[in-house]
């Protein structure tokens, strides 16, 4: 199964998005497809054995739109010229049509002012109201400025569908052809005792207003993708390489893995790499969101696009082009912006039924009014009004625009949100489970105590350290690394190990220098029938201090106890407090023992601790937390649980959680593993993410309200429901203005999200 993102062209409203979706889905081999109208892109899952991108593109073409694949290589180079040219041409075309429509529209309105207001206005020449002149003026507006509506309506018609273009084409045509008829054969109306009134200005003004709305909309939509442009703009243009001992400046695209790059103070780091010489501090805020500059020395990783501050240094490039952290972030954000939030499905379903429904209401309006009053003009005005006001365009924009701004804003804060669904779910989180090691704590444990059974006789102690560290060298566990580092600091040489085995959640064992060495938890020692009474007091003391105590057994006898401390991240207590203030239940989950866990929990202010949980049980624990039902007002059957972990060994638990949040530290971003990735290790990022999710959802609800209110309130008024009582009718021109305004207000509201700022507690 392959996944591709396609950029789309030619969509004018949410029903277009549905048509494209249907077209792509109908291609054999396509598994799943979702089209985002706001981002103008489609994400497609397809089977490369049965279909290919070309077939999918052809299907989109056949439906009357166009699609082209989005490639990460092009991505970093910015948008390709063809796209930019196309967009510029479109916008110029729109502006020209607007100017023509605007001038003619105003003339027509001025001309019909005396008739509309019933006043005698001496300054307005009567010939401006001549129907033949009006016909000549309106015709280019109707068929040149309004051409896209006809073209799109026709495309839809061929698919047996109706879009908002259908509504506009129908509505304005009704006004235009009615007027044309009245101009050509006024006698027909006079014979029935009616005035041969014309409504040319209605058609012209509605078309102009809707075009104006589209221009605003496309400008504002351009701004919603600002985040991506900003991210791409972070990239350095050139890199200073050291080749054959001399410095050469090369364009960033030519940097290859293994190249040695020189960075001076105040310069941008061009690509990802590892420092080989020199020290400095680097401002990584633009990528990680972490505001404190980070110290760098040989061996440390640096991230491309971050800013070197104090010293100059050399580094070896390890990731270039589309593989850099920045490129991956850009790609991820782009995909997320194009994904669909669950709340949007509702809007989509409504739009699907909307247009046919509106046409039905319009026909009904016409028939009812004509039959009741026999007044053709009244029937016409109400019908045109219904067709125009009912345009569901704002409904299609409501969710995607907010999602685009929200995910972009996340990226700015070092929060990568994988899709709109995660963004939506995050605002409902009730329980948040934090992994201890590496999440609450720094994940850089160090050995602080080493207690041996046979006292501190020097040779005995050194020998035990050697056995322990030799064994631990084979383990990837952070605790193991601490033991190895400790041994190295004591300048102990390590021996070879045979029959090494790691027991997840318990410890490790192996044969070192003909001795069976086992290192691990109390529980494991008990399972192995090794007595641990000897150092029990020391163990409890260490654990009260929040240290992890691991037993060292040689040939089935306890020989020592290693105390390992892992300091908490300085921001953890504050973040925990903020999460609790946001109304979340905070739970600590760890494989470490109960006492150590409780000590750490006390330090950061967590009340609920689930300790001694084996790695393979963590997902189960999440499941049981989900089963905990909370408050009967929730629609969901289970509690919404988020799990925060380092993304590698916690993968099953992250997957089981409703929202899996991975902590990436520095360049090791485990982007693919989770729903949300915090690029900096700071837990404060979770607080920001949840607030951002809440703000985005609030914004989406406001948008849906804006979008709906026009239609819901407008349709009955346009249909003339108030006419019998108050004599109110909705002038189709007002309907057109309201329609244009609703789209603009939705997009403008979404852009407000750009001002989002996380609240600190
Ligand atoms: N390689 C090892 N060396 C020493 N002890 C180990 C090793 N692997 C596991 N243990 C013991 O098993 C316990 C549980 O390990 P596990 O990896 O499940 O959790 P953890 O890393 O301590 O905590 P967390 O679940 O918060 O990441 C550890 O606390 C330690 O006592
Ligand atoms: Cu519309
Ligand atoms: Mg762990």
XYZ file of C-alpha atoms and ligand atoms in Angstrom, residues 434-439 441 471-472 475-481 483 500 502-508 519-524 548-551 562 564 588-593 612-616 618 646 649-650, ligand 1:
83
model
C 3.114 9.976 31.405
C 5.925 7.513 31.083
C 8.510 8.087 33.791
C 11.916 7.529 32.269
C 12.773 10.071 29.603
C 9.385 11.717 29.774
C 12.741 12.563 33.976
C 27.131 -7.420 30.851
C 25.295 -4.121 30.539
C 21.919 -3.855 26.646
C 20.282 -0.782 25.135
C 18.455 0.124 28.311
C 19.230 3.624 29.637
C 20.044 2.086 33.030
C 22.563 -0.157 31.323
C 24.234 2.837 29.734
C 26.307 1.385 34.525
C 23.597 -12.674 26.810
C 17.638 -9.442 28.206
C 14.367 -10.048 30.027
C 12.138 -7.073 29.220
C 11.028 -5.225 32.325
C 13.188 -7.371 34.577
C 16.874 -7.240 33.753
C 19.738 -8.861 31.886
C 21.282 -7.705 37.002
C 17.712 -6.626 37.543
C 14.681 -6.012 39.692
C 13.802 -7.434 43.074
C 10.865 -9.269 41.594
C 13.064 -10.939 39.032
C 16.257 3.009 40.969
C 17.947 0.169 42.808
C 19.038 -2.790 40.704
C 20.407 -5.996 42.116
C 23.442 -0.307 42.180
C 20.803 4.904 39.760
C 2.485 8.089 35.889
C 3.282 4.764 34.246
C 6.577 3.012 34.750
C 8.361 -0.281 34.827
C 10.361 0.931 37.775
C 9.484 -0.088 41.322
C 6.216 -2.154 38.044
C 4.374 -2.470 34.796
C 6.211 -4.614 32.289
C 6.684 -3.098 28.816
C 4.273 -5.591 27.258
C 1.651 -1.011 29.212
C 9.628 8.356 24.114
C 9.855 1.157 23.335
C 6.474 2.574 24.300
N 19.416 -3.629 31.286
C 18.970 -3.526 32.561
N 19.819 -3.370 33.557
C 19.400 -3.258 34.821
N 18.115 -3.293 35.182
C 17.207 -3.447 34.231
C 17.575 -3.568 32.868
N 16.433 -3.698 32.139
C 15.437 -3.635 33.027
N 15.881 -3.506 34.284
C 15.073 -3.426 35.495
O 13.722 -3.585 35.159
C 12.983 -2.450 35.565
C 11.889 -2.198 34.582
O 12.417 -1.857 33.320
P 11.550 -1.102 32.243
O 12.384 -0.917 31.058
O 10.276 -1.832 32.113
O 11.209 0.272 32.934
P 12.055 1.614 33.180
O 12.846 1.903 31.973
O 12.794 1.529 34.466
O 10.928 2.707 33.421
P 9.909 3.334 32.393
O 8.820 2.365 32.280
O 9.480 4.592 33.072
O 10.658 3.559 31.135
C 13.977 -1.331 35.649
O 13.593 -0.343 36.552
C 15.207 -2.086 36.154
O 15.120 -2.241 37.535
